[in-house]
CSV table of C-alpha atoms in Angstrom, one decimal:
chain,number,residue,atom,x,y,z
I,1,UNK,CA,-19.5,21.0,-8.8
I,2,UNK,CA,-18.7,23.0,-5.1
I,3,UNK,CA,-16.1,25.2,-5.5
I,4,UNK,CA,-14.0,23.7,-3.1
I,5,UNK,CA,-13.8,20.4,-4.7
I,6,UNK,CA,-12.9,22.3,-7.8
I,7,UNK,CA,-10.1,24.3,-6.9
I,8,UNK,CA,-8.4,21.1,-5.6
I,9,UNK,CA,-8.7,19.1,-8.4
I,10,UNK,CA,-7.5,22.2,-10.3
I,11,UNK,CA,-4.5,22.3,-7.7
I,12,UNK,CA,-3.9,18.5,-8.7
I,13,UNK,CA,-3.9,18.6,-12.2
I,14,UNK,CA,-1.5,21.5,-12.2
I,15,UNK,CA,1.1,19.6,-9.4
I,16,UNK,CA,0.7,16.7,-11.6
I,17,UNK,CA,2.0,18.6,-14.7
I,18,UNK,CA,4.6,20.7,-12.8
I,19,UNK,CA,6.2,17.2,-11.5
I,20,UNK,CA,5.8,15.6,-15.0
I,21,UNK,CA,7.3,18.5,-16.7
I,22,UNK,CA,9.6,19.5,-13.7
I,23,UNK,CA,8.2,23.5,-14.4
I,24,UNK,CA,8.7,25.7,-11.2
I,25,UNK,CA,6.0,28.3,-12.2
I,26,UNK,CA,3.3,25.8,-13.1
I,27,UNK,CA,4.2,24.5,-9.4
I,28,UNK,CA,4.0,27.6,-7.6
I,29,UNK,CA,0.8,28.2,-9.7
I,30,UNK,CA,-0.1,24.9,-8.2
I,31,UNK,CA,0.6,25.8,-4.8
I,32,UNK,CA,-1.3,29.4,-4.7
I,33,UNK,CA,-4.3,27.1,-6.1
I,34,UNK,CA,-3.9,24.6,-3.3
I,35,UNK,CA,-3.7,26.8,-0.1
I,36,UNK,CA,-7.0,28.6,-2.1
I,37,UNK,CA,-9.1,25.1,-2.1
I,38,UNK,CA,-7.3,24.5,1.4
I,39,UNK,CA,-9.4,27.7,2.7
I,40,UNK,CA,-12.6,26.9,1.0
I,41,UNK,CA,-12.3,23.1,2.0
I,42,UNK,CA,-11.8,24.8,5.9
I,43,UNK,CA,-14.6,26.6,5.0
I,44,UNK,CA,-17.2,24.1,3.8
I,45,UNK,CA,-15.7,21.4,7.7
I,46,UNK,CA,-17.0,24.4,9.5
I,47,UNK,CA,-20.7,23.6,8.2
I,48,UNK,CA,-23.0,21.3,9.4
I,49,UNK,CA,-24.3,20.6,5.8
I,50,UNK,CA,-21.4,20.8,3.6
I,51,UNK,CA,-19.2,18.9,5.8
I,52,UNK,CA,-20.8,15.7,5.3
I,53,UNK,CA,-21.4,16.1,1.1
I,54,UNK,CA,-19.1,13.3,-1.0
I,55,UNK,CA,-18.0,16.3,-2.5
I,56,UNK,CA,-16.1,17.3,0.8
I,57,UNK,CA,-14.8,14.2,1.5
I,58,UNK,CA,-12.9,13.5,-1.5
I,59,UNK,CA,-12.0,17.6,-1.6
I,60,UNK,CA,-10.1,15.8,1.6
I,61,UNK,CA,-9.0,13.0,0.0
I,62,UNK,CA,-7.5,15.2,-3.1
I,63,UNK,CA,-5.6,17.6,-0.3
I,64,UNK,CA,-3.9,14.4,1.2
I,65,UNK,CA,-3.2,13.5,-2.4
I,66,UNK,CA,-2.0,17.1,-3.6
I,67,UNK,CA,0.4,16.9,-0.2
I,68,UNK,CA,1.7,13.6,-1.4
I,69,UNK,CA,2.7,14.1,-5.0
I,70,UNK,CA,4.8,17.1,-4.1
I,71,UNK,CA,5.9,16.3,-1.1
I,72,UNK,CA,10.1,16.0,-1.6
I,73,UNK,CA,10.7,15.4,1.8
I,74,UNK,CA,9.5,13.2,4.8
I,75,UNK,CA,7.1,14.6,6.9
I,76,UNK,CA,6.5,14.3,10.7
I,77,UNK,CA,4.4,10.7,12.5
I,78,UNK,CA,2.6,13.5,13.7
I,79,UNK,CA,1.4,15.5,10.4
I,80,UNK,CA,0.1,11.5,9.0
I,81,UNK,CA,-1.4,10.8,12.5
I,82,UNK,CA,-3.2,14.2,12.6
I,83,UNK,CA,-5.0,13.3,8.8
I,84,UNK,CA,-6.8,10.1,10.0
I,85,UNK,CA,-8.1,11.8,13.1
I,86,UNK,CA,-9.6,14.1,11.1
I,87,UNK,CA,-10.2,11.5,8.7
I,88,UNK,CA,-11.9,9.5,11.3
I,89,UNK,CA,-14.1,12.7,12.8
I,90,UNK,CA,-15.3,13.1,8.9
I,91,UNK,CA,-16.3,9.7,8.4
I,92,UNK,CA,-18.3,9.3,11.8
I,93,UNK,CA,-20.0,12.3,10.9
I,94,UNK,CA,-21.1,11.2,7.8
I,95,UNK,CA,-22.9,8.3,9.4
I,96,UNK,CA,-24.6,5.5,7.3
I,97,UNK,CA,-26.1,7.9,4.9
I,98,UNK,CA,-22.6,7.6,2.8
I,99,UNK,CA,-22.9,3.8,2.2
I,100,UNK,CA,-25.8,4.8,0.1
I,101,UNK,CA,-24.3,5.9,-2.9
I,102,UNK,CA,-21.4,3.9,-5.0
I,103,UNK,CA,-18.9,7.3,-4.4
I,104,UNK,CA,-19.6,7.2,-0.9
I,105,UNK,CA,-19.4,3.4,-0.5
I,106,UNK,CA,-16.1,4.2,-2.3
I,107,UNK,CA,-14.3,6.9,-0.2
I,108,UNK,CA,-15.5,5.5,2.7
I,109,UNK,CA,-13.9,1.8,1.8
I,110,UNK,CA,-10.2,4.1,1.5
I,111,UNK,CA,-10.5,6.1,4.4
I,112,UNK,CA,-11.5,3.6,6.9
I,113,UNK,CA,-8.6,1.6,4.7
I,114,UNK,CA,-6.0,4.4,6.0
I,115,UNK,CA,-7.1,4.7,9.7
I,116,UNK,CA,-6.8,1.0,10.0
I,117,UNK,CA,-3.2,1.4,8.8
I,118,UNK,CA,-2.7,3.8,11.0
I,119,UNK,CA,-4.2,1.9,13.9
I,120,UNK,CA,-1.7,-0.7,13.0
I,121,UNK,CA,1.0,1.5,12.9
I,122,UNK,CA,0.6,3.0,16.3
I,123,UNK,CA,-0.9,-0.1,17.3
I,124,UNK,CA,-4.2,1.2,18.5
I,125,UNK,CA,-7.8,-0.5,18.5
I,126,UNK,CA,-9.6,0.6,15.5
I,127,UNK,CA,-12.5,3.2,17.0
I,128,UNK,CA,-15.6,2.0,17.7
I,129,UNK,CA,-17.3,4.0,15.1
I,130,UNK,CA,-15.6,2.9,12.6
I,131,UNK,CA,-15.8,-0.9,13.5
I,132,UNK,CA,-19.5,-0.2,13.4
I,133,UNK,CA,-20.2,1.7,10.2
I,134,UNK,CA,-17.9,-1.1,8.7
I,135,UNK,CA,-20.1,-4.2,10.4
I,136,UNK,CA,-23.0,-2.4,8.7
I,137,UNK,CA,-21.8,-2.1,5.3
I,138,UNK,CA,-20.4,-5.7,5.3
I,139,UNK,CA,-23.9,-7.4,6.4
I,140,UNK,CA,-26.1,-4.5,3.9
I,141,UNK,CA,-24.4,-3.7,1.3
I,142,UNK,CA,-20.7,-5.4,0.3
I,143,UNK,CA,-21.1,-9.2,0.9
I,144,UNK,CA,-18.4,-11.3,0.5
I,145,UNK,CA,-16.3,-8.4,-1.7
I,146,UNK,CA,-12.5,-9.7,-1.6
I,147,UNK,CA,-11.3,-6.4,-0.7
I,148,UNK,CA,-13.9,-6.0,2.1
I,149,UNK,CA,-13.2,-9.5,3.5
I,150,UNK,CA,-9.6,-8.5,3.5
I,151,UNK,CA,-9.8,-5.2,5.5
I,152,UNK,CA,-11.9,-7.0,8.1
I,153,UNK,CA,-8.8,-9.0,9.1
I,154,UNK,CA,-7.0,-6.1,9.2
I,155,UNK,CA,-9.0,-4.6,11.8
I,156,UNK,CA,-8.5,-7.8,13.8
I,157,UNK,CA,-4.6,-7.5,13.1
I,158,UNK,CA,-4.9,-3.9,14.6
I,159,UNK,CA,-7.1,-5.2,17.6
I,160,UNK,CA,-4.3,-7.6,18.1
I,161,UNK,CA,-1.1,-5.1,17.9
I,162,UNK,CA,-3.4,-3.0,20.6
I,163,UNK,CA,-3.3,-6.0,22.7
I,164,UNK,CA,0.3,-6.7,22.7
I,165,UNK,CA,1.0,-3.0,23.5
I,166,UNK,CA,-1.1,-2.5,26.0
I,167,UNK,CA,0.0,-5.9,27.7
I,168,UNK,CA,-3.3,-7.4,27.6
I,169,UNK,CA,-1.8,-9.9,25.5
I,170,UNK,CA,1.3,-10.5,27.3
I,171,UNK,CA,1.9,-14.4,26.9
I,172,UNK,CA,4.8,-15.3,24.5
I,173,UNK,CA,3.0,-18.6,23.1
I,174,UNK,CA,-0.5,-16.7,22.8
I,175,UNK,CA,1.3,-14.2,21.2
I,176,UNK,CA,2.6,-16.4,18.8
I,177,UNK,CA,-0.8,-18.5,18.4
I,178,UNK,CA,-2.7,-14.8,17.9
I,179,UNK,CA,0.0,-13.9,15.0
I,180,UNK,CA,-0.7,-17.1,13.5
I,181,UNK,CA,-4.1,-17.4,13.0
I,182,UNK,CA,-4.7,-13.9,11.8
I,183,UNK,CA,-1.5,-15.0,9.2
I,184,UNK,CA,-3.7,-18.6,8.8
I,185,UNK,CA,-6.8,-16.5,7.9
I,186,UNK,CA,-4.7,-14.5,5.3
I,187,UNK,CA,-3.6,-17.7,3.6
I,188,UNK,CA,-7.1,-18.9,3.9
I,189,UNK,CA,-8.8,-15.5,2.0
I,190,UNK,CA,-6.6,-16.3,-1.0
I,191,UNK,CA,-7.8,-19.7,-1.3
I,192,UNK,CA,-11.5,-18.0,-1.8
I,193,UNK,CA,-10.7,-15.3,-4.2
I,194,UNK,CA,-12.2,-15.8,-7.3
I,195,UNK,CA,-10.6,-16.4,-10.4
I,196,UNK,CA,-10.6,-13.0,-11.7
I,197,UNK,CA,-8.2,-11.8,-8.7
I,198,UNK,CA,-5.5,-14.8,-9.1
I,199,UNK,CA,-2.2,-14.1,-11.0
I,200,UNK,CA,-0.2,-15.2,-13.9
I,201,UNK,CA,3.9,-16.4,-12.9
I,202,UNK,CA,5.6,-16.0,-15.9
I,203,UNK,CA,9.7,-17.2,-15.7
I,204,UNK,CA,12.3,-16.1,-17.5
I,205,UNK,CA,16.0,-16.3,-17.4
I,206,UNK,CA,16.9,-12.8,-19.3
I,207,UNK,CA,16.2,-8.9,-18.3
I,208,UNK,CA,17.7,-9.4,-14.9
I,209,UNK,CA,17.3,-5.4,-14.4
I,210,UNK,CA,13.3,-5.7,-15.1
I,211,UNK,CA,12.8,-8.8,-13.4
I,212,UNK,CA,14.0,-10.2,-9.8
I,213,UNK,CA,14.5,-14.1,-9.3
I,214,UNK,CA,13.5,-15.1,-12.5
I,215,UNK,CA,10.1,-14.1,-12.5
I,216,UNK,CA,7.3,-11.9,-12.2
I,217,UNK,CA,3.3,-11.6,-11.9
I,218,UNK,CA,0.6,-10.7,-13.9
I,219,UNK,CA,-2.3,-9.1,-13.1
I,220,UNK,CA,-5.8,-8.4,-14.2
I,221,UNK,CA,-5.5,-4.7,-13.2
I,222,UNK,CA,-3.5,-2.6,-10.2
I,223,UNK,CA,-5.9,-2.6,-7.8
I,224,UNK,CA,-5.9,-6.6,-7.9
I,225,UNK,CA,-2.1,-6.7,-7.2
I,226,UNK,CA,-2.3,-3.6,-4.6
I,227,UNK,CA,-4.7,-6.4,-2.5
I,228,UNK,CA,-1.7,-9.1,-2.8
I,229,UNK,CA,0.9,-6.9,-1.8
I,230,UNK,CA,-1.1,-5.9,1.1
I,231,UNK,CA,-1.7,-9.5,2.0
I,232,UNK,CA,1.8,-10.1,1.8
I,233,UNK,CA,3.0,-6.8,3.7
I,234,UNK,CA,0.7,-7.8,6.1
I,235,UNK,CA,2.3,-11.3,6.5
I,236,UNK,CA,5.7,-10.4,6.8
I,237,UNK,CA,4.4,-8.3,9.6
I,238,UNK,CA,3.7,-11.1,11.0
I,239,UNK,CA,5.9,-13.3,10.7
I,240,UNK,CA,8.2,-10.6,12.1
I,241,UNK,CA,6.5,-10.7,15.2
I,242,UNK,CA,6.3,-14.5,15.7
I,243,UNK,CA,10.1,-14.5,15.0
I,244,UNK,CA,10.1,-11.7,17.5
I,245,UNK,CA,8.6,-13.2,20.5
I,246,UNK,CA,10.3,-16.5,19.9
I,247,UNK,CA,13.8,-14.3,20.0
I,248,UNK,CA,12.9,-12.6,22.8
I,249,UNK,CA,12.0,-16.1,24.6
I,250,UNK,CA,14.9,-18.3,23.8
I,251,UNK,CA,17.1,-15.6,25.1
I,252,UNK,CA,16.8,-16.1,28.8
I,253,UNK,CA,16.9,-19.7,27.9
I,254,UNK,CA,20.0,-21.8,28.2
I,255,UNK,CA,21.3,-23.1,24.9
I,256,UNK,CA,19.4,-26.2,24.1
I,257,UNK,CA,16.6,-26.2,26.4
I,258,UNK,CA,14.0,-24.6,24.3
I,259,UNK,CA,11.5,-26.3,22.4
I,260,UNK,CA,12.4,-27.8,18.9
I,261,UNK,CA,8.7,-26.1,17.8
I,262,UNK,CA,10.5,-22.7,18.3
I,263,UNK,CA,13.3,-23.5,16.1
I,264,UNK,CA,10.3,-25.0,13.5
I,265,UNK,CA,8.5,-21.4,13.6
I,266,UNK,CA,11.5,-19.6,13.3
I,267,UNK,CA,12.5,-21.4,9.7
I,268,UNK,CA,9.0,-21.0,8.8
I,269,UNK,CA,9.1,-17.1,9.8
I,270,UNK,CA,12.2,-16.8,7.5
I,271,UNK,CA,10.6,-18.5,4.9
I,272,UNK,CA,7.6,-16.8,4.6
I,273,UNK,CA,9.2,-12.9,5.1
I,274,UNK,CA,11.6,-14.1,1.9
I,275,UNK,CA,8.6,-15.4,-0.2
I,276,UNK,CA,6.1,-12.7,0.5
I,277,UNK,CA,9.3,-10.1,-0.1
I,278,UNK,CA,10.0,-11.8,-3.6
I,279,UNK,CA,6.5,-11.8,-4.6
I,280,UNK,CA,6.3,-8.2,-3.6
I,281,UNK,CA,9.3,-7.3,-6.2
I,282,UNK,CA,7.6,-9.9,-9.0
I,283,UNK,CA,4.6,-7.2,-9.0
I,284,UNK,CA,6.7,-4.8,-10.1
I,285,UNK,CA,7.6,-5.0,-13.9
I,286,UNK,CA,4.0,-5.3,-15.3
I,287,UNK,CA,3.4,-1.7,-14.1
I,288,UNK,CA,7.1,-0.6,-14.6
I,289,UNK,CA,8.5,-2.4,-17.6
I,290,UNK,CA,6.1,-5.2,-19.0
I,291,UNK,CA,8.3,-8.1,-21.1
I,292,UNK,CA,5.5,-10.4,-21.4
I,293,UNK,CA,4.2,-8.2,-24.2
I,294,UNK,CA,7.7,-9.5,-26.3
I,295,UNK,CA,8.6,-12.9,-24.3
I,296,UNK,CA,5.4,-14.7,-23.7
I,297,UNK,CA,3.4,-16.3,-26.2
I,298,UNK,CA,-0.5,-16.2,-26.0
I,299,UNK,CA,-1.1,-20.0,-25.8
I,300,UNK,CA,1.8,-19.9,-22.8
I,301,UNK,CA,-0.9,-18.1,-20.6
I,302,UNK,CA,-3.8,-19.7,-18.7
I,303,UNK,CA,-6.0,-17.2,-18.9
I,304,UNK,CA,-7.3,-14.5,-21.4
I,305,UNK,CA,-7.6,-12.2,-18.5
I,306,UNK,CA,-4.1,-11.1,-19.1
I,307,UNK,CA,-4.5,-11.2,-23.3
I,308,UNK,CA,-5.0,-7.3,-23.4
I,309,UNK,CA,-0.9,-7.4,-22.5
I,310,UNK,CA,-0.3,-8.8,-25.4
I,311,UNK,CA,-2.2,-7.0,-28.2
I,312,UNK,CA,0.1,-4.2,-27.4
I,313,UNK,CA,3.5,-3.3,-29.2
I,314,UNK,CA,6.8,-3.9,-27.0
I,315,UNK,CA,7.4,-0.4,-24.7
I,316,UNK,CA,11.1,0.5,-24.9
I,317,UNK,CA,13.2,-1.1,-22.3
I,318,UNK,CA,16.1,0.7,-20.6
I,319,UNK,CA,18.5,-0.6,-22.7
I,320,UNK,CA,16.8,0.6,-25.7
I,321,UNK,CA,17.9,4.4,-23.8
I,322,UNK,CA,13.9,5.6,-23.8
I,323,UNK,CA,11.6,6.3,-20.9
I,324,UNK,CA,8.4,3.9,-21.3
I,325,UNK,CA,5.1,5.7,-20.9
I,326,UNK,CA,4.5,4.7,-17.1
I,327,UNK,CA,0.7,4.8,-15.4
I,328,UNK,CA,1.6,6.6,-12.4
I,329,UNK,CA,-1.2,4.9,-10.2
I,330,UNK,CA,0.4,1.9,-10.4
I,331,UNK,CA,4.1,3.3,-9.3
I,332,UNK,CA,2.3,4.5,-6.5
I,333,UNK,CA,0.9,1.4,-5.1
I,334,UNK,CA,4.4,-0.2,-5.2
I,335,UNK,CA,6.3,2.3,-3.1
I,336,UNK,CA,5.2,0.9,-0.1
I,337,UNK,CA,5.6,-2.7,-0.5
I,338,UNK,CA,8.8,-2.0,-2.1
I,339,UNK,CA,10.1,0.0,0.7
I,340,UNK,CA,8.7,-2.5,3.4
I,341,UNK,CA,10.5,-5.8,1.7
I,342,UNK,CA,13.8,-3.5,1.0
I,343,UNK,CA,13.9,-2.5,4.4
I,344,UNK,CA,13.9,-5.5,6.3
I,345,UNK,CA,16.9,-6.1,8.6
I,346,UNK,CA,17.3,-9.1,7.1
I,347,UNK,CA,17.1,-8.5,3.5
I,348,UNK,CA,19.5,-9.9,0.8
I,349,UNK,CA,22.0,-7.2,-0.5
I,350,UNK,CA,20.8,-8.3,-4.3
I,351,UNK,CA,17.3,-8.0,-3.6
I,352,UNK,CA,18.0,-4.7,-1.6
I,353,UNK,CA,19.8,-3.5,-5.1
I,354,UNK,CA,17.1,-4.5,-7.0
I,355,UNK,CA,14.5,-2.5,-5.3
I,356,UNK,CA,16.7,0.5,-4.7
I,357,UNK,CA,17.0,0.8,-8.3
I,358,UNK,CA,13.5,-0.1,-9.4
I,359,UNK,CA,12.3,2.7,-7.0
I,360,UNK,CA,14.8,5.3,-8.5
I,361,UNK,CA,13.7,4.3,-11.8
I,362,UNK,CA,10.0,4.9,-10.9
I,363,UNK,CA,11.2,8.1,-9.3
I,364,UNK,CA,12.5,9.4,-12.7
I,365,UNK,CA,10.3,7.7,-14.7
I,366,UNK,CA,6.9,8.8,-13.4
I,367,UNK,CA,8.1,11.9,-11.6
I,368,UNK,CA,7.0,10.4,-8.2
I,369,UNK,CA,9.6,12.2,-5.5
I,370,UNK,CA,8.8,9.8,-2.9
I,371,UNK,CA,10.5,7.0,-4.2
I,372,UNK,CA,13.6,8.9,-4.6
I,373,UNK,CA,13.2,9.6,-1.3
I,374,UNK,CA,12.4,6.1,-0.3
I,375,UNK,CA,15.6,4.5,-2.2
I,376,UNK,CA,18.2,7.1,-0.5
I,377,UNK,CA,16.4,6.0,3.0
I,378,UNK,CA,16.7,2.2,1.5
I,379,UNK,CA,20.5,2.9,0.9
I,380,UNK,CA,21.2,4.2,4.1
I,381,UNK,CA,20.0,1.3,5.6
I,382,UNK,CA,17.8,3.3,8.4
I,383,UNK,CA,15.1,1.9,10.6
I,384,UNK,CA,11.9,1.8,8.2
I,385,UNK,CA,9.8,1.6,11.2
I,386,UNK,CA,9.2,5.6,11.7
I,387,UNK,CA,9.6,6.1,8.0
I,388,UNK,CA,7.0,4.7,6.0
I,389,UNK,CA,4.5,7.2,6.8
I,390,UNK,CA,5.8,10.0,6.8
I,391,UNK,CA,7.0,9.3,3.4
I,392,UNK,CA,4.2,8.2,1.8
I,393,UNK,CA,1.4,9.8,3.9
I,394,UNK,CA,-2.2,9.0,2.7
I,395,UNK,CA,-2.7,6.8,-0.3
């Protein structure tokens, strides 16, 4: 193994114990090991060969990683906009050669993942390069892949924020009809997932604490439910635009003169942001408290993708005054969707609670500073817009 990836996934493991067992040297013994793999990643960028090695890559993926399990604080746009254009020099560089292996296909499928994010954040086209490496993958090598077909409208919805910022797209109604058929062509991937990637609702009417509205999701693993909750992040997106524009529109209108199809769009906006937000909190208690595994009978479940839940013994719950073992990949991937739905200007005060203290109970529970973080910004009730990168950074 190059000792550059090495020393960083030395620097990880040791961050990762020092938060789980909240020990200052272990961190500072983390830290010396991190700017030391930070030198000899430097090192390795500066060479023609090693720069483009998997190993260099993900000794850059791992950094990002390293910065964002110990980070306790926000950190600038600025520091997040500076990883994915090095992010997206790295991966040009790399060329087609690293969609020949499954690691490469891999790292490439998450860091083109990130700098679409960020396109969509500071509502930029995604660059050419990309766009291209991506085409060719899709047509060689990943096929019809859920997660691939998914990320391809993505690009489309950052083509589309470009548009509007640059006033190419400047037309309220085209606006509108733009935001809809990228949301339209979300609704229409879930219709073709297989049935591997579709989800169990399970309703109850007890653990209120654990469980929001009565119900929550299962799924057959994390990465599955990180897909919906992008899907659904990406919708209420959406549907915050299309409410936007309409706003904006009817507002140099007299009263009653605008179009009944405005008022239509604007229920259906509403709708849609609620039911994509409650969704978004029914993926949390499989992967933060799971009460299927003492509530739900086997024969109550369509499918035996979800039977490994139950050949488990109960987890203690809160009440029960224990901390459940917790896989900390999975409270990562709901920081962001939590934060987005308890965010929104709009959000009920009980489903703002209910996130605020599922993300404080992750934060204690898996030793995951962020969403701390995340919940004091959530109870401040602050603009989310310039926030969720710089608290979460690259994931």
């Amino acid at each position: 193994m190059d000792e550059h990836l090495s020393a960083i996934i030395y620097a990880v493991g040791l961050a990762s114990f020092a938060n789980e067992y909240q020990s200052h040297d272990v961190f500072e013994q983390a830290r010396r090991q991190y700017v030391y793999a930070l030198q000899l990643t430097n090192t390795a960028l500066r060479s023609s060969t090693e720069a483009t090695k998997d190993s260099t890559l993900l000794a850059v993926m791992l950094l990002s990683l390293y910065e964002t399990i110990t980070s306790t604080t926000q950190k600038p746009l600025t520091s997040w906009t500076d990883h994915i254009k090095g992010a997206t020099v790295l991966v040009t560089l790399r060329g087609r050669q690293q969609l020949r292996s499954s690691l490469g296909l891999q790292m490439f499928k998450q860091m083109t993942d990130n700098i679409i994010v960020s396109c969509i954040q500071r509502e930029v086209n995604v660059p050419t390069e990309i766009t291209d490496l991506r085409s060719y993958a899709f047509k060689n090598i990943v096929g019809t892949s859920p997660p691939w077909r998914f990320s391809d409208i993505t690009v489309r919805f950052a083509s589309f924020c470009a548009s509007v910022k640059d006033g190419s797209l400047s037309d309220v109604d085209a606006i509108i009809a733009a935001a809809m058929k990228i949301d339209s062509d979300m609704i229409e991937w879930t219709t073709s997932l297989p049935s591997t990637w579709e989800y169990e609702t399970i309703f109850m009417d007890t653990e209120p604490v654990l469980v929001y509205d009565g119900h929550y999701h299962l799924y057959g693993n994390h990465r599955i439910s990180q897909m919906w909750n992008s899907l659904r992040m990406g919708r209420i997106f959406l549907s915050r635009i299309i409410s936007g524009q309409i706003l904006q529109r009817i507002s140099s209108m007299p009263i009653g003169q605008f179009s009944s199809d405005y008022t239509t769009l604007l229920q259906l906006s509403a709708s849609t942001i609620s039911k994509m937000s409650s969704e978004i909190c029914a993926s949390v208690p499989q992967y933060t408290e799971c009460p299927a595994t003492f509530l739900v009978k086997p024969s109550e479940l369509r499918s035996s993708a979800y039977s490994w839940m139950l050949s488990k013994e109960r987890q203690p719950s809160e009440s029960d005054g224990q901390t459940p073992p917790i896989g900390a990949a999975g409270g990562y991937f709901l920081l962001w969707p939590l934060f987005i739905a308890g965010g929104l200007p709009d959000s009920p005060d009980s489903l703002r609670l209910w996130i605020i203290n599922r993300l404080k109970y992750i934060g204690k529970s898996m030793r995951i500073p962020q969403a701390i973080l995340a919940a004091e910004i959530l109870e401040r009730k602050e603009d989310i817009q310039d926030w969720y990168a710089s608290v979460f950074g690259m994931t």
